[in-house]
Amino acid sequence: MPTNPPEKPDVLSAEFAQDPHKYYKIMRDHYPVLHDEASGYYFVARYNDVARIYKDSVAFSNENYAFQMEPVIGKTLIQMSGREHAVNRHLVTPALRGNYLQELLPQVDELAREMIDEFRHSGRTDLIENFTKWFPINVIVKMLDLPHEDLPKFHDWYSSLMAFLANLTNDPEVHAWGMRTQRDYPAYILPIIAERRKNPGTDLISRLTQAEIEGEQFSDEQIKALIGLLLIAGGETTDKAIASTLKYLIQHPEQLAAVRANPALATQALVETLRYHPPVQIILRTATEDIDVSGTVIPKGSVVACVNGAANRDERRFNDPDKFDIFREDVNMNQAFVGSADHIAFALGRHFCVGSLLAKREAETAINQLLQAMPDIRFADGKEPVDAGMFTRGPERLDVEFTPVTQ
């Protein structure tokens, strides 16, 4: 005898925010394309559907970034298509995947050591407030050769941009915060870009002012927007990826012990986290035509929310998907950081995250150095961390205890 399907989840409810994976399964099984009346968005939950949307840049465009990000930082690479996207991606790729990245790596290692030295003898710390929240921004600031004392500004700007991007309910305070960034961020960064163009050094801003392809160079406005994108894509998301990986390793002591014994497994731990609980839970696209997805016709012009967090736990694609397993065999480690990845955390296809290799290296460094500094790391007071966030998600705090290593 057929049973009635569960009630359609309310994606904007407090219950959904508290435990989205509970509702992701209901969506996959009963509402693979869920239309949310409040936002007007179509939430897509199954792996094959989400992968199809990312790979089909004709039927599903990035036009949504015109209202998600452009009002705050300008038009960025992830909003572009066609030749404009190809040229801009080609200009920036060498800085994030080429020799410059290799030159940067020793500095990434040193930054991690310096930050960990601040608390390695304390026996207790909140790893988010004292490490993961600031480590990726520190790396970006080093890349851009900007003043370290301005870190709080950068954090405020990328936090406002992230909130603006995820503002489904059009909260006026979030909008006002974004508009302050629209004013303050260009006033800060444009004079720096202009000066580096006149007197270039070896930093990323200088390299971007000199980059050229087919006679085209980045304008100051384009570099401003790109740096803004770098702040959001390289800041909060890497922060949450590192924090979540540490959280799940602590929850799985055998796997934590394996990573500690073989530091090369830190990469597998990161990749499994990207699948199990991606830092970017939702990425938007726009339907350019009326199109059928799993039996639901999404009208032309509609905003489509690709739910990475749901797709990555799809039983149709992964074995035992609700199990955190760094040794799983249905994710190819060799392609985990390119556009043909098995997991969906950086999107897929031509808009796959260009900074994925930088994020990978930051996370490997952070995980291995933290585990070395804290051999018996554990949650403080027996309390496990609580996740928060809708578009991006990760632990709010990561309070840990450990026995200080004497040297």
mmCIF file of C-alpha atoms in Angstrom:
data_model
loop_
_atom_site.group_PDB
_atom_site.id
_atom_site.type_symbol
_atom_site.label_atom_id
_atom_site.label_comp_id
_atom_site.label_asym_id
_atom_site.label_seq_id
_atom_site.Cartn_x
_atom_site.Cartn_y
_atom_site.Cartn_z
ATOM 1 C CA MET A 1 0.000 0.000 0.000
ATOM 2 C CA PRO A 2 1.601 3.325 -1.058
ATOM 3 C CA THR A 3 2.480 5.787 1.658
ATOM 4 C CA ASN A 4 2.286 9.535 1.403
ATOM 5 C CA PRO A 5 5.637 11.280 0.818
ATOM 6 C CA PRO A 6 7.124 13.338 3.640
ATOM 7 C CA GLU A 7 6.210 16.994 3.820
ATOM 8 C CA LYS A 8 8.208 19.213 1.479
ATOM 9 C CA PRO A 9 11.163 20.672 3.403
ATOM 10 C CA ASP A 10 11.243 24.394 4.100
ATOM 11 C CA VAL A 11 14.794 25.267 3.059
ATOM 12 C CA LEU A 12 14.676 28.595 4.924
ATOM 13 C CA SER A 13 13.470 27.127 8.229
ATOM 14 C CA ALA A 14 15.475 26.893 11.447
ATOM 15 C CA GLU A 15 14.940 23.111 11.445
ATOM 16 C CA PHE A 16 16.507 22.806 8.016
ATOM 17 C CA ALA A 17 19.470 24.955 9.065
ATOM 18 C CA GLN A 18 20.038 22.797 12.154
ATOM 19 C CA ASP A 19 20.325 19.504 10.256
ATOM 20 C CA PRO A 20 20.254 19.962 6.466
ATOM 21 C CA HIS A 21 21.421 16.408 5.712
ATOM 22 C CA LYS A 22 18.197 15.050 7.232
ATOM 23 C CA TYR A 23 16.222 17.088 4.709
ATOM 24 C CA TYR A 24 18.653 16.569 1.835
ATOM 25 C CA LYS A 25 17.681 12.871 1.789
ATOM 26 C CA ILE A 26 13.980 13.763 1.683
ATOM 27 C CA MET A 27 14.734 16.095 -1.225
ATOM 28 C CA ARG A 28 16.731 13.462 -3.141
ATOM 29 C CA ASP A 29 14.061 10.800 -2.673
ATOM 30 C CA HIS A 30 10.878 12.831 -3.025
ATOM 31 C CA TYR A 31 11.632 16.400 -4.161
ATOM 32 C CA PRO A 32 14.724 16.191 -6.422
ATOM 33 C CA VAL A 33 13.802 19.629 -7.771
ATOM 34 C CA LEU A 34 12.224 21.651 -4.970
ATOM 35 C CA HIS A 35 10.680 25.014 -5.783
ATOM 36 C CA ASP A 36 10.907 27.377 -2.814
ATOM 37 C CA GLU A 37 8.135 29.929 -3.038
ATOM 38 C CA ALA A 38 9.756 32.447 -0.671
ATOM 39 C CA SER A 39 12.950 32.854 -2.705
ATOM 40 C CA GLY A 40 11.641 31.638 -6.046
ATOM 41 C CA TYR A 41 14.684 29.365 -6.369
ATOM 42 C CA TYR A 42 14.648 25.766 -7.647
ATOM 43 C CA PHE A 43 16.773 23.570 -5.344
ATOM 44 C CA VAL A 44 18.309 20.554 -7.118
ATOM 45 C CA ALA A 45 19.474 17.699 -4.895
ATOM 46 C CA ARG A 46 20.541 14.629 -6.921
ATOM 47 C CA TYR A 47 24.118 14.063 -8.012
ATOM 48 C CA ASN A 48 23.481 13.456 -11.705
ATOM 49 C CA ASP A 49 21.220 16.504 -11.975
ATOM 50 C CA VAL A 50 23.671 18.821 -10.212
ATOM 51 C CA ALA A 51 26.588 17.519 -12.304
ATOM 52 C CA ARG A 52 24.559 18.040 -15.484
ATOM 53 C CA ILE A 53 23.759 21.638 -14.537
ATOM 54 C CA TYR A 54 27.395 22.516 -13.810
ATOM 55 C CA LYS A 55 28.626 20.963 -17.044
ATOM 56 C CA ASP A 56 25.950 22.537 -19.274
ATOM 57 C CA SER A 57 26.981 26.192 -19.312
ATOM 58 C CA VAL A 58 24.618 26.889 -22.222
ATOM 59 C CA ALA A 59 21.331 25.857 -20.592
ATOM 60 C CA PHE A 60 22.511 26.983 -17.139
ATOM 61 C CA SER A 61 24.438 30.253 -16.993
ATOM 62 C CA ASN A 62 26.162 32.242 -14.261
ATOM 63 C CA GLU A 63 23.947 35.306 -14.786
ATOM 64 C CA ASN A 64 22.835 35.111 -11.145
ATOM 65 C CA TYR A 65 26.177 36.562 -10.009
ATOM 66 C CA ALA A 66 25.042 39.856 -11.525
ATOM 67 C CA PHE A 67 22.840 40.272 -8.437
ATOM 68 C CA GLN A 68 24.729 37.991 -6.046
ATOM 69 C CA MET A 69 28.195 39.541 -6.220
ATOM 70 C CA GLU A 70 28.559 42.250 -8.845
ATOM 71 C CA PRO A 71 26.791 44.948 -6.781
ATOM 72 C CA VAL A 72 29.476 44.587 -4.094
ATOM 73 C CA ILE A 73 32.784 43.866 -5.887
ATOM 74 C CA GLY A 74 32.090 44.123 -9.609
ATOM 75 C CA LYS A 75 32.001 41.559 -12.401
ATOM 76 C CA THR A 76 34.178 38.544 -11.630
ATOM 77 C CA LEU A 77 35.523 35.511 -13.450
ATOM 78 C CA ILE A 78 32.794 33.181 -12.189
ATOM 79 C CA GLN A 79 30.136 35.433 -13.740
ATOM 80 C CA MET A 80 31.693 35.400 -17.209
ATOM 81 C CA SER A 81 31.065 33.088 -20.149
ATOM 82 C CA GLY A 82 32.442 32.374 -23.606
ATOM 83 C CA ARG A 83 35.606 34.104 -24.733
ATOM 84 C CA GLU A 84 35.515 36.613 -21.882
ATOM 85 C CA HIS A 85 35.633 33.766 -19.369
ATOM 86 C CA ALA A 86 38.343 31.896 -21.291
ATOM 87 C CA VAL A 87 40.616 34.939 -21.548
ATOM 88 C CA ASN A 88 40.213 35.972 -17.915
ATOM 89 C CA ARG A 89 40.684 32.425 -16.633
ATOM 90 C CA HIS A 90 43.795 32.040 -18.759
ATOM 91 C CA LEU A 91 45.192 35.262 -17.325
ATOM 92 C CA VAL A 92 44.700 34.261 -13.704
ATOM 93 C CA THR A 93 45.418 30.511 -13.852
ATOM 94 C CA PRO A 94 49.250 30.802 -13.833
ATOM 95 C CA ALA A 95 49.081 32.777 -10.583
ATOM 96 C CA LEU A 96 47.075 30.073 -8.801
ATOM 97 C CA ARG A 97 48.343 26.885 -10.417
ATOM 98 C CA GLY A 98 51.752 27.640 -11.937
ATOM 99 C CA ASN A 99 55.241 28.547 -10.798
ATOM 100 C CA TYR A 100 53.959 31.326 -8.547
ATOM 101 C CA LEU A 101 52.089 28.766 -6.450
ATOM 102 C CA GLN A 102 55.282 26.736 -6.071
ATOM 103 C CA GLU A 103 57.153 29.879 -4.983
ATOM 104 C CA LEU A 104 54.437 30.595 -2.425
ATOM 105 C CA LEU A 105 54.373 27.174 -0.742
ATOM 106 C CA PRO A 106 57.321 27.695 1.671
ATOM 107 C CA GLN A 107 55.617 30.885 2.861
ATOM 108 C CA VAL A 108 52.363 28.964 3.397
ATOM 109 C CA ASP A 109 54.258 26.466 5.564
ATOM 110 C CA GLU A 110 55.937 29.238 7.544
ATOM 111 C CA LEU A 111 52.667 31.100 8.115
ATOM 112 C CA ALA A 112 51.081 27.955 9.512
ATOM 113 C CA ARG A 113 54.025 27.385 11.867
ATOM 114 C CA GLU A 114 53.923 30.968 13.136
ATOM 115 C CA MET A 115 50.197 30.819 13.835
ATOM 116 C CA ILE A 116 50.381 27.431 15.567
ATOM 117 C CA ASP A 117 53.284 28.644 17.719
ATOM 118 C CA GLU A 118 50.872 31.149 19.283
ATOM 119 C CA PHE A 119 48.872 28.387 20.992
ATOM 120 C CA ARG A 120 50.857 25.140 20.755
ATOM 121 C CA HIS A 121 51.889 25.364 24.449
ATOM 122 C CA SER A 122 48.452 26.357 25.798
ATOM 123 C CA GLY A 123 46.862 22.898 25.965
ATOM 124 C CA ARG A 124 43.520 24.263 24.780
ATOM 125 C CA THR A 125 42.316 26.499 21.960
ATOM 126 C CA ASP A 126 39.461 27.295 19.603
ATOM 127 C CA LEU A 127 41.040 26.281 16.312
ATOM 128 C CA ILE A 128 38.603 28.346 14.285
ATOM 129 C CA GLU A 129 39.168 31.655 16.036
ATOM 130 C CA ASN A 130 42.892 31.092 16.478
ATOM 131 C CA PHE A 131 43.752 29.362 13.218
ATOM 132 C CA THR A 132 41.343 28.362 10.448
ATOM 133 C CA LYS A 133 39.479 31.682 10.348
ATOM 134 C CA TRP A 134 42.678 33.635 9.717
ATOM 135 C CA PHE A 135 45.120 31.226 8.054
ATOM 136 C CA PRO A 136 43.685 31.396 4.484
ATOM 137 C CA ILE A 137 43.402 35.192 4.659
ATOM 138 C CA ASN A 138 46.974 35.380 5.880
ATOM 139 C CA VAL A 139 48.035 33.427 2.799
ATOM 140 C CA ILE A 140 46.076 35.712 0.482
ATOM 141 C CA VAL A 141 47.481 38.821 2.176
ATOM 142 C CA LYS A 142 50.970 37.379 1.685
ATOM 143 C CA MET A 143 50.188 36.707 -2.002
ATOM 144 C CA LEU A 144 48.936 40.255 -2.481
ATOM 145 C CA ASP A 145 51.661 41.857 -0.323
ATOM 146 C CA LEU A 146 49.133 43.823 1.696
ATOM 147 C CA PRO A 147 49.590 45.058 5.302
ATOM 148 C CA HIS A 148 49.047 42.325 7.880
ATOM 149 C CA GLU A 149 47.358 44.817 10.206
ATOM 150 C CA ASP A 150 44.515 45.164 7.669
ATOM 151 C CA LEU A 151 43.417 41.542 8.148
ATOM 152 C CA PRO A 152 40.243 42.551 10.053
ATOM 153 C CA LYS A 153 39.190 44.712 7.078
ATOM 154 C CA PHE A 154 39.614 41.831 4.662
ATOM 155 C CA HIS A 155 37.659 39.517 6.941
ATOM 156 C CA ASP A 156 34.820 42.020 7.218
ATOM 157 C CA TRP A 157 34.724 42.523 3.457
ATOM 158 C CA TYR A 158 34.630 38.862 2.535
ATOM 159 C CA SER A 159 32.109 38.146 5.316
ATOM 160 C CA SER A 160 29.837 40.871 3.952
ATOM 161 C CA LEU A 161 30.179 39.531 0.426
ATOM 162 C CA MET A 162 29.363 35.999 1.580
ATOM 163 C CA ALA A 163 26.316 37.248 3.466
ATOM 164 C CA PHE A 164 25.198 39.318 0.462
ATOM 165 C CA LEU A 165 25.574 36.310 -1.824
ATOM 166 C CA ALA A 166 23.434 34.133 0.474
ATOM 167 C CA ASN A 167 20.785 36.768 1.282
ATOM 168 C CA LEU A 168 17.730 34.816 0.086
ATOM 169 C CA THR A 169 15.361 36.816 2.292
ATOM 170 C CA ASN A 170 16.689 40.236 1.206
ATOM 171 C CA ASP A 171 17.597 41.236 4.753
ATOM 172 C CA PRO A 172 18.094 45.036 4.644
ATOM 173 C CA GLU A 173 20.963 44.927 7.170
ATOM 174 C CA VAL A 174 22.856 42.408 5.016
ATOM 175 C CA HIS A 175 22.238 44.599 1.972
ATOM 176 C CA ALA A 176 23.527 47.676 3.808
ATOM 177 C CA TRP A 177 26.622 45.748 4.928
ATOM 178 C CA GLY A 178 27.316 44.810 1.316
ATOM 179 C CA MET A 179 26.901 48.408 0.197
ATOM 180 C CA ARG A 180 29.461 49.548 2.788
ATOM 181 C CA THR A 181 31.905 47.070 1.299
ATOM 182 C CA GLN A 182 31.035 48.359 -2.185
ATOM 183 C CA ARG A 183 32.222 51.794 -0.985
ATOM 184 C CA ASP A 184 35.135 50.931 1.293
ATOM 185 C CA TYR A 185 36.822 48.074 -0.563
ATOM 186 C CA PRO A 186 37.449 49.909 -3.891
ATOM 187 C CA ALA A 187 38.622 53.006 -2.012
ATOM 188 C CA TYR A 188 41.232 50.816 -0.321
ATOM 189 C CA ILE A 189 42.393 48.545 -3.153
ATOM 190 C CA LEU A 190 42.262 50.672 -6.334
ATOM 191 C CA PRO A 191 45.100 53.053 -5.300
ATOM 192 C CA ILE A 192 47.237 50.011 -4.442
ATOM 193 C CA ILE A 193 46.567 48.439 -7.837
ATOM 194 C CA ALA A 194 47.432 51.696 -9.609
ATOM 195 C CA GLU A 195 50.719 51.969 -7.708
ATOM 196 C CA ARG A 196 51.685 48.340 -8.438
ATOM 197 C CA ARG A 197 50.991 48.926 -12.121
ATOM 198 C CA LYS A 198 53.495 51.812 -12.076
ATOM 199 C CA ASN A 199 56.041 50.041 -9.882
ATOM 200 C CA PRO A 200 55.451 46.283 -10.133
ATOM 201 C CA GLY A 201 56.991 43.828 -7.731
ATOM 202 C CA THR A 202 56.718 40.038 -7.474
ATOM 203 C CA ASP A 203 53.366 39.921 -5.633
ATOM 204 C CA LEU A 204 50.116 38.686 -7.190
ATOM 205 C CA ILE A 205 48.663 42.167 -7.734
ATOM 206 C CA SER A 206 51.777 43.212 -9.649
ATOM 207 C CA ARG A 207 51.680 40.020 -11.698
ATOM 208 C CA LEU A 208 48.040 40.616 -12.577
ATOM 209 C CA THR A 209 48.798 44.163 -13.751
ATOM 210 C CA GLN A 210 51.435 42.752 -16.106
ATOM 211 C CA ALA A 211 49.589 39.644 -17.309
ATOM 212 C CA GLU A 212 48.649 39.686 -20.990
ATOM 213 C CA ILE A 213 47.001 37.358 -23.496
ATOM 214 C CA GLU A 214 46.251 38.162 -27.121
ATOM 215 C CA GLY A 215 47.136 41.771 -26.394
ATOM 216 C CA GLU A 216 44.612 42.017 -23.546
ATOM 217 C CA GLN A 217 45.414 42.983 -19.963
ATOM 218 C CA PHE A 218 43.365 43.211 -16.794
ATOM 219 C CA SER A 219 42.015 46.687 -16.031
ATOM 220 C CA ASP A 220 42.292 48.046 -12.486
ATOM 221 C CA GLU A 221 38.545 47.384 -12.052
ATOM 222 C CA GLN A 222 38.940 43.781 -13.172
ATOM 223 C CA ILE A 223 41.820 43.214 -10.760
ATOM 224 C CA LYS A 224 39.761 44.772 -7.969
ATOM 225 C CA ALA A 225 36.927 42.324 -8.663
ATOM 226 C CA LEU A 226 39.287 39.371 -8.959
ATOM 227 C CA ILE A 227 40.922 40.118 -5.613
ATOM 228 C CA GLY A 228 37.462 40.385 -4.061
ATOM 229 C CA LEU A 229 36.614 36.973 -5.476
ATOM 230 C CA LEU A 230 39.905 35.624 -4.146
ATOM 231 C CA LEU A 231 39.002 36.857 -0.677
ATOM 232 C CA ILE A 232 35.669 35.047 -0.638
ATOM 233 C CA ALA A 233 36.670 31.921 -2.547
ATOM 234 C CA GLY A 234 40.021 31.554 -0.799
ATOM 235 C CA GLY A 235 38.979 32.744 2.639
ATOM 236 C CA GLU A 236 35.789 31.377 4.135
ATOM 237 C CA THR A 237 35.601 28.214 2.048
ATOM 238 C CA THR A 238 39.154 27.073 2.821
ATOM 239 C CA ASP A 239 38.609 27.978 6.475
ATOM 240 C CA LYS A 240 35.552 25.711 6.646
ATOM 241 C CA ALA A 241 37.193 22.891 4.668
ATOM 242 C CA ILE A 242 40.123 22.723 7.123
ATOM 243 C CA ALA A 243 37.907 23.013 10.209
ATOM 244 C CA SER A 244 35.481 20.334 9.009
ATOM 245 C CA THR A 245 38.285 17.929 8.076
ATOM 246 C CA LEU A 246 39.760 18.240 11.567
ATOM 247 C CA LYS A 247 36.324 17.798 13.124
ATOM 248 C CA TYR A 248 35.632 14.568 11.242
ATOM 249 C CA LEU A 249 39.094 13.163 11.889
ATOM 250 C CA ILE A 250 38.673 13.729 15.632
ATOM 251 C CA GLN A 251 35.282 11.990 15.412
ATOM 252 C CA HIS A 252 36.952 9.017 13.685
ATOM 253 C CA PRO A 253 40.038 8.168 15.798
ATOM 254 C CA GLU A 254 41.217 5.278 13.571
ATOM 255 C CA GLN A 255 41.312 7.533 10.539
ATOM 256 C CA LEU A 256 42.954 10.306 12.567
ATOM 257 C CA ALA A 257 45.654 7.831 13.624
ATOM 258 C CA ALA A 258 46.159 6.797 9.998
ATOM 259 C CA VAL A 259 46.679 10.414 8.882
ATOM 260 C CA ARG A 260 49.051 11.039 11.764
ATOM 261 C CA ALA A 261 51.071 7.966 10.791
ATOM 262 C CA ASN A 262 51.069 8.863 7.101
ATOM 263 C CA PRO A 263 50.825 12.625 6.447
ATOM 264 C CA ALA A 264 50.154 11.980 2.751
ATOM 265 C CA LEU A 265 46.673 10.796 3.806
ATOM 266 C CA ALA A 266 45.779 14.390 4.745
ATOM 267 C CA THR A 267 44.826 14.864 1.098
ATOM 268 C CA GLN A 268 42.429 11.911 1.226
ATOM 269 C CA ALA A 269 40.923 13.266 4.433
ATOM 270 C CA LEU A 270 40.368 16.634 2.766
ATOM 271 C CA VAL A 271 38.798 15.067 -0.339
ATOM 272 C CA GLU A 272 36.449 12.936 1.746
ATOM 273 C CA THR A 273 35.403 16.057 3.654
ATOM 274 C CA LEU A 274 34.754 17.836 0.358
ATOM 275 C CA ARG A 275 32.418 14.973 -0.520
ATOM 276 C CA TYR A 276 30.904 14.265 2.891
ATOM 277 C CA HIS A 277 30.300 17.860 3.932
ATOM 278 C CA PRO A 278 31.486 20.418 1.343
ATOM 279 C CA PRO A 279 32.197 23.908 2.672
ATOM 280 C CA VAL A 280 30.120 25.370 -0.170
ATOM 281 C CA GLN A 281 26.778 23.637 0.239
ATOM 282 C CA ILE A 282 24.932 25.553 -2.486
ATOM 283 C CA ILE A 283 25.996 27.236 -5.745
ATOM 284 C CA LEU A 284 23.529 29.089 -7.976
ATOM 285 C CA ARG A 285 22.966 28.971 -11.706
ATOM 286 C CA THR A 286 20.329 30.541 -13.996
ATOM 287 C CA ALA A 287 18.193 28.597 -16.493
ATOM 288 C CA THR A 288 18.551 30.138 -19.959
ATOM 289 C CA GLU A 289 15.563 28.193 -21.330
ATOM 290 C CA ASP A 290 12.616 26.147 -20.094
ATOM 291 C CA ILE A 291 14.299 22.871 -19.169
ATOM 292 C CA ASP A 292 13.238 19.563 -17.623
ATOM 293 C CA VAL A 293 15.210 18.316 -14.627
ATOM 294 C CA SER A 294 14.044 15.052 -13.036
ATOM 295 C CA GLY A 295 10.495 15.587 -14.252
ATOM 296 C CA THR A 296 10.185 19.238 -13.204
ATOM 297 C CA VAL A 297 10.243 21.953 -15.833
ATOM 298 C CA ILE A 298 12.378 24.851 -14.601
ATOM 299 C CA PRO A 299 11.222 28.015 -16.394
ATOM 300 C CA LYS A 300 13.634 30.183 -18.345
ATOM 301 C CA GLY A 301 15.213 32.874 -16.173
ATOM 302 C CA SER A 302 14.757 30.932 -12.920
ATOM 303 C CA VAL A 303 17.541 30.749 -10.364
ATOM 304 C CA VAL A 304 18.666 27.162 -9.799
ATOM 305 C CA ALA A 305 20.307 26.250 -6.482
ATOM 306 C CA CYS A 306 22.675 23.311 -6.931
ATOM 307 C CA VAL A 307 22.798 21.639 -3.512
ATOM 308 C CA ASN A 308 26.328 20.226 -3.375
ATOM 309 C CA GLY A 309 25.773 18.957 0.162
ATOM 310 C CA ALA A 310 22.850 16.805 -0.991
ATOM 311 C CA ALA A 311 24.422 15.636 -4.263
ATOM 312 C CA ASN A 312 27.558 14.413 -2.489
ATOM 313 C CA ARG A 313 25.482 12.107 -0.260
ATOM 314 C CA ASP A 314 23.443 10.635 -3.116
ATOM 315 C CA GLU A 315 23.079 6.857 -2.717
ATOM 316 C CA ARG A 316 22.682 6.665 -6.490
ATOM 317 C CA ARG A 317 26.311 7.721 -6.861
ATOM 318 C CA PHE A 318 28.270 6.834 -3.704
ATOM 319 C CA ASN A 319 28.442 3.665 -1.612
ATOM 320 C CA ASP A 320 27.317 4.188 1.982
ATOM 321 C CA PRO A 321 27.383 7.976 1.428
ATOM 322 C CA ASP A 322 26.584 8.936 5.029
ATOM 323 C CA LYS A 323 29.780 7.252 6.205
ATOM 324 C CA PHE A 324 32.940 9.368 6.509
ATOM 325 C CA ASP A 325 35.662 7.181 5.028
ATOM 326 C CA ILE A 326 38.979 8.579 3.824
ATOM 327 C CA PHE A 327 39.725 5.191 2.228
ATOM 328 C CA ARG A 328 36.594 4.976 0.058
ATOM 329 C CA GLU A 329 37.190 3.695 -3.445
ATOM 330 C CA ASP A 330 34.439 5.521 -5.357
ATOM 331 C CA VAL A 331 36.286 8.856 -5.406
ATOM 332 C CA ASN A 332 39.336 9.155 -7.661
ATOM 333 C CA MET A 333 42.073 11.007 -5.781
ATOM 334 C CA ASN A 334 44.000 11.741 -8.982
ATOM 335 C CA GLN A 335 41.223 13.960 -10.340
ATOM 336 C CA ALA A 336 39.850 15.362 -7.083
ATOM 337 C CA PHE A 337 41.159 18.875 -7.788
ATOM 338 C CA VAL A 338 40.279 19.220 -11.466
ATOM 339 C CA GLY A 339 37.052 19.805 -13.383
ATOM 340 C CA SER A 340 36.354 16.073 -13.759
ATOM 341 C CA ALA A 341 36.303 15.426 -9.989
ATOM 342 C CA ASP A 342 33.936 12.779 -8.600
ATOM 343 C CA HIS A 343 32.893 14.894 -5.642
ATOM 344 C CA ILE A 344 30.950 18.116 -6.129
ATOM 345 C CA ALA A 345 32.518 20.796 -3.960
ATOM 346 C CA PHE A 346 34.231 23.144 -6.425
ATOM 347 C CA ALA A 347 31.485 22.867 -9.106
ATOM 348 C CA LEU A 348 32.436 20.920 -12.258
ATOM 349 C CA GLY A 349 33.450 21.567 -15.846
ATOM 350 C CA ARG A 350 34.802 24.856 -17.168
ATOM 351 C CA HIS A 351 33.812 26.809 -14.042
ATOM 352 C CA PHE A 352 35.624 24.422 -11.688
ATOM 353 C CA CYS A 353 37.326 26.450 -8.952
ATOM 354 C CA VAL A 354 40.611 27.809 -10.317
ATOM 355 C CA GLY A 355 42.009 28.102 -6.776
ATOM 356 C CA SER A 356 41.456 24.440 -5.851
ATOM 357 C CA LEU A 357 45.176 23.581 -5.806
ATOM 358 C CA LEU A 358 45.953 26.492 -3.492
ATOM 359 C CA ALA A 359 43.152 25.354 -1.156
ATOM 360 C CA LYS A 360 44.498 21.788 -1.302
ATOM 361 C CA ARG A 361 47.994 22.853 -0.325
ATOM 362 C CA GLU A 362 46.794 25.126 2.470
ATOM 363 C CA ALA A 363 44.655 22.347 3.919
ATOM 364 C CA GLU A 364 47.429 19.735 3.717
ATOM 365 C CA THR A 365 49.824 22.078 5.505
ATOM 366 C CA ALA A 366 47.287 23.023 8.168
ATOM 367 C CA ILE A 367 46.127 19.484 8.930
ATOM 368 C CA ASN A 368 49.593 17.963 9.178
ATOM 369 C CA GLN A 369 51.135 20.782 11.194
ATOM 370 C CA LEU A 370 48.212 20.884 13.625
ATOM 371 C CA LEU A 371 48.282 17.120 14.174
ATOM 372 C CA GLN A 372 52.036 17.254 14.730
ATOM 373 C CA ALA A 373 51.656 20.040 17.299
ATOM 374 C CA MET A 374 48.742 18.286 19.053
ATOM 375 C CA PRO A 375 49.416 14.511 19.124
ATOM 376 C CA ASP A 376 46.416 13.755 21.359
ATOM 377 C CA ILE A 377 43.981 16.348 20.014
ATOM 378 C CA ARG A 378 40.397 15.927 21.277
ATOM 379 C CA PHE A 379 37.254 17.986 21.654
ATOM 380 C CA ALA A 380 37.314 20.111 24.810
ATOM 381 C CA ASP A 381 34.971 19.111 27.644
ATOM 382 C CA GLY A 382 33.614 16.245 25.588
ATOM 383 C CA LYS A 383 31.554 18.697 23.534
ATOM 384 C CA GLU A 384 31.451 18.215 19.797
ATOM 385 C CA PRO A 385 31.311 21.289 17.529
ATOM 386 C CA VAL A 386 28.079 22.487 15.947
ATOM 387 C CA ASP A 387 27.830 23.394 12.265
ATOM 388 C CA ALA A 388 26.140 26.542 10.973
ATOM 389 C CA GLY A 389 25.424 28.161 7.634
ATOM 390 C CA MET A 390 23.350 27.497 4.534
ATOM 391 C CA PHE A 391 25.369 28.449 1.432
ATOM 392 C CA THR A 392 28.653 27.794 3.216
ATOM 393 C CA ARG A 393 28.674 25.539 6.258
ATOM 394 C CA GLY A 394 31.129 24.433 8.895
ATOM 395 C CA PRO A 395 31.745 24.380 12.655
ATOM 396 C CA GLU A 396 31.058 27.622 14.524
ATOM 397 C CA ARG A 397 33.767 26.767 17.058
ATOM 398 C CA LEU A 398 36.349 23.996 17.285
ATOM 399 C CA ASP A 399 37.372 23.926 20.935
ATOM 400 C CA VAL A 400 40.081 21.322 21.413
ATOM 401 C CA GLU A 401 42.329 20.124 24.209
ATOM 402 C CA PHE A 402 45.752 18.536 23.891
ATOM 403 C CA THR A 403 48.914 17.821 25.786
ATOM 404 C CA PRO A 404 51.523 20.431 24.804
ATOM 405 C CA VAL A 405 54.585 19.048 23.086
ATOM 406 C CA THR A 406 57.758 20.048 24.919
ATOM 407 C CA GLN A 407 60.732 20.788 22.701
#
